């Protein structure tokens, strides 16, 4: 058999033990904040029925869904359909439903909506859940953008209170602050404001085209947005009316005042202003400790299912895309047959947060330490003596390893250094006779003769 050069697909990565320790530090920190705010954890399958996912993310999002080929001879089914139906052709539109019925999940929100509908009789509403699992997107890999990455989501369904939106801002603020970020902005907008902008230029039916274009302002600039809007059927007159709104300046209060004036003829737009103001009023009562909260009219979040508040989080310390985002969706579950159930949720981009923390050197040194103490033995007799001791240590919740007898002590100590194990216990014939074990601090080099009980007390 020919040898194969080992590799991983583009946009995916392996994670070493040290990297996993850092990733778990991120996950555990975010989970602890979710739980503090009353959220409970669930999980959903890695794959969903393709019909569950398609049509929920817009045309651009649908193109990025990783589809899974049906098992067996999927092509035979396609050829059979071709013979039976003259209209059937071998193109992606006709072939996809025949050869692929499942797909890897694109995000955690749509599977969550499906979960709520399927388990509605078991759920107590409002239902507050969090979920930490990988998602997949057939995107072009680049810095901070992967094809496989983890999302850390929190959602609440069954409540239309804007207190939820305010608490999500506080969750971002607390979690990212605990991770060590010191300068980040939580941008907030409302899709009703964007709908209002479309209404005042009589382009309500083109709301998706409008939001997709202005969402790219920070990437392609104002001229790029204008060109894209012109290509999508907007007139120069439309653009002149939109431009002052897109380029709003001032404090959040000043922006809302300007919007109320510009959107005075749009009931929907004014409702969006009222909702934003309510959220900001909550945050004036309980102010974020670290985050800058900014009303950004150009924030559109290109997903079709958002209907109210929308969020995006960006660090100001590192050149990186958004590290979090979310928003309110009033009718997502209706796609699965459950109408009238509003929801709002956010997501942390754990992989980007990892890259930011790595660049800023924010991970605590202790995250690299998995074993607290290594027991080193000179011979087989020492190993037998040490075996009950290591169980004693573990019974006291002390992470411990016993190095198999046979290797030189230097090699065993090198092992401890390479794994950044802070303490070692060396057991030879003298130690076994006296019960006084050699306990060494691998950082300072200090050695003591201690009993097993004394060592356990020190390690605890």
Tab-separated table of C-alpha atoms in Angstrom:
chain	number	residue	atom	x	y	z
A	1	UNK	CA	0.000	0.000	0.000
A	2	UNK	CA	1.330	3.419	-0.971
A	3	UNK	CA	2.093	5.727	1.939
A	4	UNK	CA	-0.200	8.722	2.337
A	5	UNK	CA	1.084	12.071	3.515
A	6	UNK	CA	-0.899	12.881	6.653
A	7	UNK	CA	-2.883	16.111	6.524
A	8	UNK	CA	-6.125	17.673	7.737
A	9	UNK	CA	-8.717	19.393	5.530
A	10	UNK	CA	-8.167	23.124	5.004
A	11	UNK	CA	-9.900	25.185	7.626
A	12	UNK	CA	-9.625	22.491	10.327
A	13	UNK	CA	-6.990	21.934	13.024
A	14	UNK	CA	-5.612	19.451	15.519
A	15	UNK	CA	-5.362	20.602	19.132
A	16	UNK	CA	-2.512	19.578	21.412
A	17	UNK	CA	-2.983	18.939	25.149
A	18	UNK	CA	-1.694	22.462	25.892
A	19	UNK	CA	-4.104	23.966	23.370
A	20	UNK	CA	-6.999	21.933	24.754
A	21	UNK	CA	-6.221	23.211	28.250
A	22	UNK	CA	-6.510	26.773	26.939
A	23	UNK	CA	-9.678	26.039	24.985
A	24	UNK	CA	-11.263	24.443	28.030
A	25	UNK	CA	-10.338	27.526	30.040
A	26	UNK	CA	-12.391	29.579	27.560
A	27	UNK	CA	-15.306	27.132	27.525
A	28	UNK	CA	-15.392	26.751	31.306
A	29	UNK	CA	-15.288	30.513	31.847
A	30	UNK	CA	-18.142	31.173	29.417
A	31	UNK	CA	-20.192	28.251	30.767
A	32	UNK	CA	-19.816	29.536	34.332
A	33	UNK	CA	-21.266	32.910	33.311
A	34	UNK	CA	-24.131	31.275	31.384
A	35	UNK	CA	-25.024	29.224	34.461
A	36	UNK	CA	-24.845	32.305	36.682
A	37	UNK	CA	-27.586	33.874	34.547
A	38	UNK	CA	-29.816	30.780	34.742
A	39	UNK	CA	-29.002	29.016	31.452
A	40	UNK	CA	-28.992	25.203	31.188
A	41	UNK	CA	-26.887	23.112	28.804
A	42	UNK	CA	-28.200	20.958	25.945
A	43	UNK	CA	-26.595	19.273	22.919
A	44	UNK	CA	-27.924	18.464	19.441
A	45	UNK	CA	-26.551	16.111	16.735
A	46	UNK	CA	-23.645	17.177	14.524
A	47	UNK	CA	-25.802	16.503	11.465
A	48	UNK	CA	-29.323	17.681	10.745
A	49	UNK	CA	-31.745	16.931	7.955
A	50	UNK	CA	-30.808	19.194	5.059
A	51	UNK	CA	-34.375	20.498	4.945
A	52	UNK	CA	-33.977	21.704	8.552
A	53	UNK	CA	-31.082	23.984	7.610
A	54	UNK	CA	-31.768	25.272	4.103
A	55	UNK	CA	-33.619	28.540	3.683
A	56	UNK	CA	-32.705	29.813	7.169
A	57	UNK	CA	-29.455	31.656	6.434
A	58	UNK	CA	-30.152	33.484	3.169
A	59	UNK	CA	-28.745	32.582	-0.236
A	60	UNK	CA	-25.148	33.294	0.765
A	61	UNK	CA	-25.431	31.218	3.931
A	62	UNK	CA	-27.098	28.288	2.179
A	63	UNK	CA	-24.111	28.022	-0.165
A	64	UNK	CA	-21.840	27.435	2.825
A	65	UNK	CA	-23.722	24.446	4.243
A	66	UNK	CA	-21.626	21.244	4.183
A	67	UNK	CA	-23.879	18.584	2.656
A	68	UNK	CA	-23.451	14.873	3.407
A	69	UNK	CA	-23.799	12.370	0.563
A	70	UNK	CA	-26.379	9.644	1.102
A	71	UNK	CA	-24.929	6.250	1.922
A	72	UNK	CA	-25.048	3.485	-0.655
A	73	UNK	CA	-25.264	4.019	-4.413
A	74	UNK	CA	-26.635	7.563	-4.332
A	75	UNK	CA	-25.806	8.082	-8.013
A	76	UNK	CA	-28.075	5.222	-9.084
A	77	UNK	CA	-31.027	7.093	-7.594
A	78	UNK	CA	-30.074	10.196	-9.572
A	79	UNK	CA	-29.841	8.231	-12.828
A	80	UNK	CA	-33.204	6.599	-12.086
A	81	UNK	CA	-34.833	10.000	-11.590
A	82	UNK	CA	-33.275	11.230	-14.838
A	83	UNK	CA	-34.893	8.360	-16.761
A	84	UNK	CA	-38.315	8.890	-15.168
A	85	UNK	CA	-38.512	12.681	-15.275
A	86	UNK	CA	-37.670	14.672	-18.398
A	87	UNK	CA	-37.339	17.881	-16.370
A	88	UNK	CA	-34.680	16.340	-14.118
A	89	UNK	CA	-31.162	17.480	-14.948
A	90	UNK	CA	-27.704	16.778	-13.546
A	91	UNK	CA	-27.265	20.197	-11.948
A	92	UNK	CA	-26.880	21.126	-8.291
A	93	UNK	CA	-30.489	22.245	-7.870
A	94	UNK	CA	-31.920	18.922	-9.054
A	95	UNK	CA	-29.202	16.637	-7.721
A	96	UNK	CA	-28.847	17.919	-4.167
A	97	UNK	CA	-32.187	16.623	-2.762
A	98	UNK	CA	-31.592	13.242	-4.440
A	99	UNK	CA	-28.011	12.546	-3.369
A	100	UNK	CA	-27.952	14.392	-0.035
A	101	UNK	CA	-30.591	14.365	2.700
A	102	UNK	CA	-28.406	15.442	5.638
A	103	UNK	CA	-25.885	18.199	6.367
A	104	UNK	CA	-23.452	19.279	9.061
A	105	UNK	CA	-24.991	21.989	11.210
A	106	UNK	CA	-24.174	25.546	10.097
A	107	UNK	CA	-24.886	27.094	13.485
A	108	UNK	CA	-26.519	26.164	16.790
A	109	UNK	CA	-29.579	28.435	16.592
A	110	UNK	CA	-31.594	26.660	13.902
A	111	UNK	CA	-30.995	23.212	15.470
A	112	UNK	CA	-32.070	24.773	18.780
A	113	UNK	CA	-35.320	26.007	17.202
A	114	UNK	CA	-35.907	22.485	15.889
A	115	UNK	CA	-35.173	21.106	19.374
A	116	UNK	CA	-37.694	23.472	20.997
A	117	UNK	CA	-40.453	22.403	18.621
A	118	UNK	CA	-39.755	18.694	19.097
A	119	UNK	CA	-39.531	18.974	22.906
A	120	UNK	CA	-42.093	21.733	23.510
A	121	UNK	CA	-44.183	19.573	25.843
A	122	UNK	CA	-41.167	18.891	28.089
A	123	UNK	CA	-39.897	22.468	28.279
A	124	UNK	CA	-40.750	25.106	30.891
A	125	UNK	CA	-40.967	28.528	29.244
A	126	UNK	CA	-39.194	30.891	29.168
A	127	UNK	CA	-36.561	28.319	28.266
A	128	UNK	CA	-32.967	29.456	28.771
A	129	UNK	CA	-30.403	27.132	27.232
A	130	UNK	CA	-26.716	27.240	26.373
A	131	UNK	CA	-24.847	25.009	23.965
A	132	UNK	CA	-21.112	24.583	23.290
A	133	UNK	CA	-20.487	22.486	20.178
A	134	UNK	CA	-18.700	22.641	16.806
A	135	UNK	CA	-20.322	23.923	13.618
A	136	UNK	CA	-19.171	23.691	9.996
A	137	UNK	CA	-19.184	26.167	7.109
A	138	UNK	CA	-17.800	25.691	3.599
A	139	UNK	CA	-16.108	29.083	3.768
A	140	UNK	CA	-12.739	30.159	2.389
A	141	UNK	CA	-10.238	29.615	5.224
A	142	UNK	CA	-8.278	32.669	6.386
A	143	UNK	CA	-7.017	34.194	9.619
A	144	UNK	CA	-9.763	33.911	12.220
A	145	UNK	CA	-12.081	32.052	9.826
A	146	UNK	CA	-12.280	28.265	9.903
A	147	UNK	CA	-14.437	25.610	8.287
A	148	UNK	CA	-14.835	23.790	11.582
A	149	UNK	CA	-15.155	25.867	14.720
A	150	UNK	CA	-16.893	25.903	18.076
A	151	UNK	CA	-19.760	28.165	19.015
A	152	UNK	CA	-20.822	28.954	22.558
A	153	UNK	CA	-24.493	29.932	22.328
A	154	UNK	CA	-27.057	31.091	24.846
A	155	UNK	CA	-30.717	31.609	23.911
A	156	UNK	CA	-33.973	32.291	25.703
A	157	UNK	CA	-37.280	31.481	24.004
A	158	UNK	CA	-40.798	32.226	25.168
A	159	UNK	CA	-40.099	35.750	26.457
A	160	UNK	CA	-40.417	39.048	24.588
A	161	UNK	CA	-38.917	41.096	27.443
A	162	UNK	CA	-36.071	43.368	26.357
A	163	UNK	CA	-34.472	42.647	29.723
A	164	UNK	CA	-33.086	39.539	27.993
A	165	UNK	CA	-31.239	41.690	25.448
A	166	UNK	CA	-29.753	43.822	28.215
A	167	UNK	CA	-28.631	40.728	30.137
A	168	UNK	CA	-26.910	39.359	27.047
A	169	UNK	CA	-24.824	42.535	26.889
A	170	UNK	CA	-23.913	41.951	30.551
A	171	UNK	CA	-23.077	38.284	29.832
A	172	UNK	CA	-20.676	39.347	27.065
A	173	UNK	CA	-19.190	41.981	29.348
A	174	UNK	CA	-18.631	39.604	32.272
A	175	UNK	CA	-17.385	36.582	30.301
A	176	UNK	CA	-14.930	38.491	28.096
A	177	UNK	CA	-13.750	40.497	31.098
A	178	UNK	CA	-13.063	37.253	33.006
A	179	UNK	CA	-11.073	35.997	30.016
A	180	UNK	CA	-8.832	39.050	30.318
A	181	UNK	CA	-10.036	41.255	27.455
A	182	UNK	CA	-9.819	44.920	28.447
A	183	UNK	CA	-11.008	46.815	25.387
A	184	UNK	CA	-13.932	45.517	23.337
A	185	UNK	CA	-17.074	46.965	21.786
A	186	UNK	CA	-20.550	45.447	21.831
A	187	UNK	CA	-22.362	46.861	18.821
A	188	UNK	CA	-26.147	46.844	18.905
A	189	UNK	CA	-28.789	47.604	16.291
A	190	UNK	CA	-32.371	46.579	15.527
A	191	UNK	CA	-33.661	44.997	12.331
A	192	UNK	CA	-36.822	47.089	12.685
A	193	UNK	CA	-34.681	50.199	12.212
A	194	UNK	CA	-33.240	48.692	9.037
A	195	UNK	CA	-36.768	47.842	7.873
A	196	UNK	CA	-37.753	51.442	8.596
A	197	UNK	CA	-34.899	52.701	6.425
A	198	UNK	CA	-36.152	50.471	3.599
A	199	UNK	CA	-39.707	51.766	4.109
A	200	UNK	CA	-38.833	55.465	3.858
A	201	UNK	CA	-37.358	54.880	0.392
A	202	UNK	CA	-40.272	52.629	-0.575
A	203	UNK	CA	-38.043	49.546	-0.793
A	204	UNK	CA	-39.606	47.384	1.944
A	205	UNK	CA	-39.451	44.350	-0.343
A	206	UNK	CA	-35.709	44.849	-0.758
A	207	UNK	CA	-34.807	44.746	2.937
A	208	UNK	CA	-32.496	41.741	2.480
A	209	UNK	CA	-30.589	43.430	-0.356
A	210	UNK	CA	-30.245	46.548	1.778
A	211	UNK	CA	-28.988	44.749	4.887
A	212	UNK	CA	-26.565	42.500	3.011
A	213	UNK	CA	-24.983	45.564	1.394
A	214	UNK	CA	-24.666	47.889	4.391
A	215	UNK	CA	-23.419	45.023	6.594
A	216	UNK	CA	-20.262	45.150	4.454
A	217	UNK	CA	-19.519	48.825	5.170
A	218	UNK	CA	-16.438	48.145	7.292
A	219	UNK	CA	-15.086	45.718	4.658
A	220	UNK	CA	-15.734	47.498	1.342
A	221	UNK	CA	-16.276	51.111	2.439
A	222	UNK	CA	-19.080	53.516	1.585
A	223	UNK	CA	-18.307	53.555	-2.153
A	224	UNK	CA	-18.415	49.773	-2.251
A	225	UNK	CA	-21.772	49.727	-0.455
A	226	UNK	CA	-23.189	52.332	-2.846
A	227	UNK	CA	-22.042	50.344	-5.881
A	228	UNK	CA	-23.573	47.165	-4.475
A	229	UNK	CA	-26.883	48.918	-3.762
A	230	UNK	CA	-26.955	50.317	-7.305
A	231	UNK	CA	-26.333	46.823	-8.660
A	232	UNK	CA	-29.227	45.537	-6.521
A	233	UNK	CA	-31.705	47.999	-8.023
A	234	UNK	CA	-31.531	50.972	-5.642
A	235	UNK	CA	-31.546	54.430	-7.249
A	236	UNK	CA	-29.201	57.338	-6.638
A	237	UNK	CA	-32.137	59.115	-4.969
A	238	UNK	CA	-32.596	56.160	-2.600
A	239	UNK	CA	-28.924	56.249	-1.713
A	240	UNK	CA	-28.968	59.985	-0.956
A	241	UNK	CA	-31.763	59.354	1.567
A	242	UNK	CA	-29.995	56.354	3.086
A	243	UNK	CA	-26.502	57.838	3.302
A	244	UNK	CA	-27.067	60.248	6.254
A	245	UNK	CA	-28.613	57.419	8.288
A	246	UNK	CA	-25.772	55.013	7.508
A	247	UNK	CA	-23.177	57.629	8.470
A	248	UNK	CA	-24.812	58.638	11.789
A	249	UNK	CA	-22.360	60.063	14.318
A	250	UNK	CA	-22.565	61.058	17.988
A	251	UNK	CA	-23.502	59.372	21.244
A	252	UNK	CA	-26.074	56.592	21.389
A	253	UNK	CA	-28.654	59.123	22.640
A	254	UNK	CA	-27.881	61.508	19.781
A	255	UNK	CA	-28.093	58.708	17.227
A	256	UNK	CA	-31.516	57.629	18.506
A	257	UNK	CA	-32.778	61.229	18.329
A	258	UNK	CA	-31.540	61.522	14.722
A	259	UNK	CA	-33.126	58.196	13.830
A	260	UNK	CA	-36.476	59.152	15.321
A	261	UNK	CA	-36.451	62.216	13.081
A	262	UNK	CA	-35.320	60.360	9.947
A	263	UNK	CA	-37.788	57.496	10.497
A	264	UNK	CA	-40.753	59.624	11.604
A	265	UNK	CA	-42.966	58.214	8.820
A	266	UNK	CA	-42.128	54.572	9.589
A	267	UNK	CA	-43.996	52.916	12.461
A	268	UNK	CA	-41.682	49.906	12.243
A	269	UNK	CA	-38.571	52.062	12.348
A	270	UNK	CA	-39.812	54.019	15.368
A	271	UNK	CA	-40.581	50.763	17.175
A	272	UNK	CA	-36.973	49.717	16.581
A	273	UNK	CA	-35.761	52.994	18.084
A	274	UNK	CA	-38.002	52.432	21.125
A	275	UNK	CA	-36.626	48.912	21.638
A	276	UNK	CA	-33.002	50.054	21.376
A	277	UNK	CA	-33.671	52.857	23.856
A	278	UNK	CA	-35.271	50.421	26.319
A	279	UNK	CA	-32.232	48.125	26.214
A	280	UNK	CA	-29.846	51.054	26.694
A	281	UNK	CA	-31.935	52.293	29.645
A	282	UNK	CA	-31.559	48.894	31.339
A	283	UNK	CA	-27.807	49.158	30.780
A	284	UNK	CA	-27.728	52.617	32.318
A	285	UNK	CA	-29.119	51.016	35.500
A	286	UNK	CA	-26.624	48.123	35.486
A	287	UNK	CA	-23.647	49.406	33.546
A	288	UNK	CA	-21.197	47.031	31.839
A	289	UNK	CA	-17.848	47.004	33.633
A	290	UNK	CA	-15.566	46.811	30.597
A	291	UNK	CA	-17.460	46.837	27.301
A	292	UNK	CA	-18.169	49.861	25.148
A	293	UNK	CA	-21.821	49.622	24.018
A	294	UNK	CA	-22.332	51.315	20.661
A	295	UNK	CA	-25.447	51.788	18.547
A	296	UNK	CA	-24.281	50.971	15.003
A	297	UNK	CA	-26.863	51.432	12.254
A	298	UNK	CA	-24.672	49.627	9.708
A	299	UNK	CA	-24.772	46.427	11.768
A	300	UNK	CA	-27.091	44.079	9.894
A	301	UNK	CA	-25.981	40.508	10.725
A	302	UNK	CA	-26.680	38.885	7.358
A	303	UNK	CA	-28.933	36.115	8.714
A	304	UNK	CA	-32.549	36.267	7.583
A	305	UNK	CA	-34.133	35.104	10.803
A	306	UNK	CA	-33.342	38.168	12.965
A	307	UNK	CA	-36.358	40.424	13.548
A	308	UNK	CA	-35.397	42.709	16.445
A	309	UNK	CA	-32.226	43.558	18.343
A	310	UNK	CA	-28.933	42.396	16.823
A	311	UNK	CA	-25.499	42.255	18.451
A	312	UNK	CA	-21.898	42.026	17.348
A	313	UNK	CA	-18.778	42.038	19.530
A	314	UNK	CA	-15.357	43.189	18.377
A	315	UNK	CA	-12.089	43.424	20.244
A	316	UNK	CA	-10.209	46.696	19.882
A	317	UNK	CA	-6.885	45.173	20.957
A	318	UNK	CA	-6.232	42.848	17.995
A	319	UNK	CA	-7.048	42.935	14.275
A	320	UNK	CA	-9.797	40.311	14.204
A	321	UNK	CA	-13.333	39.905	12.902
A	322	UNK	CA	-16.281	39.707	15.262
A	323	UNK	CA	-15.806	37.487	18.327
A	324	UNK	CA	-19.511	37.246	19.104
A	325	UNK	CA	-22.939	38.095	17.761
A	326	UNK	CA	-26.628	37.348	17.920
A	327	UNK	CA	-30.085	38.853	18.010
A	328	UNK	CA	-33.828	38.401	18.396
A	329	UNK	CA	-35.874	36.126	16.156
A	330	UNK	CA	-39.660	36.253	16.431
A	331	UNK	CA	-40.689	33.536	14.012
A	332	UNK	CA	-37.862	31.010	13.689
A	333	UNK	CA	-39.798	28.146	15.306
A	334	UNK	CA	-42.771	28.780	13.007
A	335	UNK	CA	-40.673	27.248	10.228
A	336	UNK	CA	-41.049	23.998	12.157
A	337	UNK	CA	-44.747	24.422	12.913
A	338	UNK	CA	-44.680	26.275	16.249
A	339	UNK	CA	-45.943	29.834	15.805
A	340	UNK	CA	-45.874	32.795	18.155
A	341	UNK	CA	-42.743	31.831	20.090
A	342	UNK	CA	-40.211	34.641	20.248
A	343	UNK	CA	-36.571	34.117	21.082
A	344	UNK	CA	-33.273	35.947	21.425
A	345	UNK	CA	-29.748	34.600	21.614
A	346	UNK	CA	-26.030	35.283	21.365
A	347	UNK	CA	-22.948	33.345	20.372
A	348	UNK	CA	-19.295	33.538	21.419
A	349	UNK	CA	-16.778	32.781	18.656
A	350	UNK	CA	-14.523	30.579	20.796
A	351	UNK	CA	-11.883	30.002	18.107
A	352	UNK	CA	-11.425	33.692	17.422
A	353	UNK	CA	-11.403	34.434	21.148
A	354	UNK	CA	-8.632	31.823	21.476
A	355	UNK	CA	-6.568	33.570	18.780
A	356	UNK	CA	-7.106	36.953	20.437
A	357	UNK	CA	-6.060	35.641	23.863
A	358	UNK	CA	-3.023	33.895	22.387
A	359	UNK	CA	-1.900	37.095	20.662
A	360	UNK	CA	-2.393	39.131	23.846
A	361	UNK	CA	-0.819	36.438	26.063
A	362	UNK	CA	-3.904	36.315	28.287
A	363	UNK	CA	-3.958	32.614	29.187
A	364	UNK	CA	-2.996	31.918	32.809
A	365	UNK	CA	0.073	29.705	33.185
A	366	UNK	CA	-1.936	27.249	35.262
A	367	UNK	CA	-4.029	26.251	32.235
A	368	UNK	CA	-1.039	24.242	30.947
A	369	UNK	CA	-0.873	22.171	34.140
A	370	UNK	CA	-2.946	19.003	34.117
A	371	UNK	CA	-0.939	16.872	36.586
A	372	UNK	CA	-0.064	18.313	40.000
A	373	UNK	CA	2.423	15.687	41.106
A	374	UNK	CA	4.485	12.901	39.519
A	375	UNK	CA	5.665	9.908	41.582
A	376	UNK	CA	9.119	8.701	40.500
A	377	UNK	CA	10.438	5.276	41.557
A	378	UNK	CA	13.909	3.726	41.348
A	379	UNK	CA	12.666	0.156	40.897
A	380	UNK	CA	9.716	-2.225	40.787
A	381	UNK	CA	9.512	-2.399	44.595
A	382	UNK	CA	9.128	1.369	44.709
A	383	UNK	CA	6.377	1.191	42.096
A	384	UNK	CA	4.434	-1.336	44.204
A	385	UNK	CA	4.932	0.866	47.279
A	386	UNK	CA	3.741	3.951	45.350
A	387	UNK	CA	0.622	2.426	43.815
A	388	UNK	CA	-1.600	2.750	46.926
A	389	UNK	CA	-0.168	6.259	47.487
A	390	UNK	CA	-1.259	7.497	44.091
A	391	UNK	CA	-4.784	6.253	44.756
A	392	UNK	CA	-4.666	8.174	48.051
A	393	UNK	CA	-3.737	11.339	46.182
A	394	UNK	CA	-6.453	10.893	43.587
A	395	UNK	CA	-9.029	10.196	46.299
A	396	UNK	CA	-8.256	13.716	47.568
A	397	UNK	CA	-8.860	15.139	44.047
A	398	UNK	CA	-5.139	15.660	43.436
A	399	UNK	CA	-4.193	15.018	39.796
A	400	UNK	CA	-1.319	12.533	40.013
A	401	UNK	CA	0.761	10.247	37.798
A	402	UNK	CA	3.011	7.298	38.597
A	403	UNK	CA	5.940	6.932	36.183
A	404	UNK	CA	6.427	3.238	35.329
A	405	UNK	CA	9.534	1.794	36.970
A	406	UNK	CA	12.586	1.075	34.835
A	407	UNK	CA	13.604	4.518	33.620
A	408	UNK	CA	16.410	6.540	35.163
A	409	UNK	CA	15.305	9.191	37.675
A	410	UNK	CA	16.684	11.967	35.434
A	411	UNK	CA	14.412	10.850	32.603
A	412	UNK	CA	11.444	10.830	34.983
A	413	UNK	CA	12.235	14.355	36.205
A	414	UNK	CA	12.660	15.538	32.589
A	415	UNK	CA	9.198	14.132	31.911
A	416	UNK	CA	7.826	16.226	34.782
A	417	UNK	CA	9.549	19.360	33.463
A	418	UNK	CA	8.342	18.811	29.899
A	419	UNK	CA	4.758	18.402	31.107
A	420	UNK	CA	5.130	21.357	33.494
A	421	UNK	CA	4.236	19.159	36.463
A	422	UNK	CA	4.991	21.371	39.477
A	423	UNK	CA	5.842	18.672	42.059
A	424	UNK	CA	7.466	15.253	42.178
A	425	UNK	CA	7.681	12.543	44.849
A	426	UNK	CA	10.808	10.381	44.641
A	427	UNK	CA	10.629	6.935	46.250
A	428	UNK	CA	13.698	4.784	46.842
A	429	UNK	CA	14.653	2.186	49.471
A	430	UNK	CA	15.336	4.848	52.151
A	431	UNK	CA	11.933	6.435	51.590
A	432	UNK	CA	10.142	3.095	51.816
A	433	UNK	CA	11.883	2.205	55.100
A	434	UNK	CA	11.371	5.578	56.816
A	435	UNK	CA	8.030	6.621	55.326
A	436	UNK	CA	9.641	10.046	54.740
A	437	UNK	CA	9.210	10.682	51.000
A	438	UNK	CA	11.320	13.115	48.939
A	439	UNK	CA	8.947	15.884	47.882
A	440	UNK	CA	10.390	18.282	45.286
A	441	UNK	CA	9.147	21.639	44.000
A	442	UNK	CA	10.115	21.499	40.315
A	443	UNK	CA	9.977	25.276	39.933
A	444	UNK	CA	12.254	26.269	42.831
A	445	UNK	CA	14.197	23.022	43.153
A	446	UNK	CA	13.457	22.890	46.900
A	447	UNK	CA	13.267	19.365	48.390
A	448	UNK	CA	11.671	18.209	51.639
A	449	UNK	CA	11.279	14.913	53.459
A	450	UNK	CA	7.555	14.542	54.209
A	451	UNK	CA	5.045	11.841	55.044
A	452	UNK	CA	2.275	11.032	52.574
A	453	UNK	CA	-0.241	12.898	54.777
A	454	UNK	CA	1.970	16.007	54.880
A	455	UNK	CA	2.367	15.953	51.092
A	456	UNK	CA	-1.402	15.696	50.607
A	457	UNK	CA	-1.886	18.691	52.922
A	458	UNK	CA	0.609	20.762	50.922
A	459	UNK	CA	-0.906	19.835	47.563
A	460	UNK	CA	-4.417	20.671	48.723
